[in-house]
Amino acid sequence: MAPRPIIIDTDPGQDDAIAILLALASPELDVLGITAVAGNVPLALTEQNARKVCELAGRAETNVFAGCARPMLRPLVTAENVHGRTGLDGPDLPAPTMPLRDRHAVDWLVETLMAAPDGEITLCPIGPLTNIATAIVREPRILPKIREIVLMGGGFFEGGNTTPTAEFNIYVDPHAAHVVIDSGVKLTMMPLDVTHRALMRHDWIERIDRLGTPVGKAAAAMMSFYERFDMEKYGEAGGPLHDPCVIAYLLRPELFQGKDCNVVVETGSELTMGMTVVDWWDVTDRPANCRVMNRIDADGFFGLILERLGRL
Ligand code: RIB
Ligand code: CA
């Protein structure tokens, strides 16, 4: 079977980095390109971090583009308190030598999608949705070109991780999230309700470190750095591996469970700005517009990550 063409839109971020490594290690996927967006840290760092991770994976030929440097309307909010000053604290990765492609990510997204057959390309946003929404607003004709959008973002019964009601990716650019969720494209959402069930236990991190490879050592260092914030906050025995859930779903969807729901993004109230209002119990007459995941086989998820990182 031909590999599935995907585009990863990302704000690395240690968990983004694990997602990128998982995708690059998986022959079932054809990573057409990686588009960086401002989020965890400013764009100048997220694009560098994306290239650092590609070189760590031995995939310096990967197309990496820089996209939007700020949300559509709101000022940028970053998360150095979680990811460190560089956004990729933990390992000491060398400055990238591979080139950043000289097209703006949004221009490349539109051009690539418009040149593809309908329904061919899967978009995998794992940061704020600014690039994706800007491409949709710029050229709505890309919508039938998109096979599916599988995104990490949102939360419902789990609430938020940035405000009491909003998850970071949605909170940073709620207007972009509204454009994407309102687009009519086939959507699958990995909210905190599922990613908080994918906690990096210390024995997981030790087994990744024991791969003994540069990728294993770097991934373990990233996870060890990144987990501390959530462990202190939630008192859990490990930090959540948010973004790799998107790639794992493409590889082994049977690891996940969820249901089709209506999802609406709050963009009016400052109190609940960026909240994903998920009609899980179908109490409104709003049509389902998203497959929302809330369960994961955590051991199967870790086994997939360990096996694939071992290939790099
Ligand atoms: O809320 C978790 C999300 O915000 C993840 O994508 C993480 O990388 C940050 O971007
Ligand atoms: Ca991210």
mmCIF file of C-alpha atoms in Angstrom, residues 202-213 216-217 220 306:
data_model
loop_
_atom_site.group_PDB
_atom_site.id
_atom_site.type_symbol
_atom_site.label_atom_id
_atom_site.label_comp_id
_atom_site.label_asym_id
_atom_site.label_seq_id
_atom_site.Cartn_x
_atom_site.Cartn_y
_atom_site.Cartn_z
ATOM 1 C CA HIS A 202 9.523 6.699 34.180
ATOM 2 C CA ASP A 203 9.979 3.091 33.054
ATOM 3 C CA TRP A 204 8.870 4.217 29.575
ATOM 4 C CA ILE A 205 11.496 6.950 29.530
ATOM 5 C CA GLU A 206 14.171 4.558 30.832
ATOM 6 C CA ARG A 207 13.388 2.036 28.079
ATOM 7 C CA ILE A 208 13.674 4.764 25.445
ATOM 8 C CA ASP A 209 16.960 5.894 26.972
ATOM 9 C CA ARG A 210 18.182 2.285 26.888
ATOM 10 C CA LEU A 211 17.798 2.268 23.114
ATOM 11 C CA GLY A 212 21.265 3.746 23.465
ATOM 12 C CA THR A 213 20.981 5.636 20.167
ATOM 13 C CA GLY A 216 16.752 7.395 22.163
ATOM 14 C CA LYS A 217 19.011 9.495 24.367
ATOM 15 C CA ALA A 220 14.476 10.474 26.841
ATOM 16 C CA LEU A 306 9.490 2.625 21.487
#
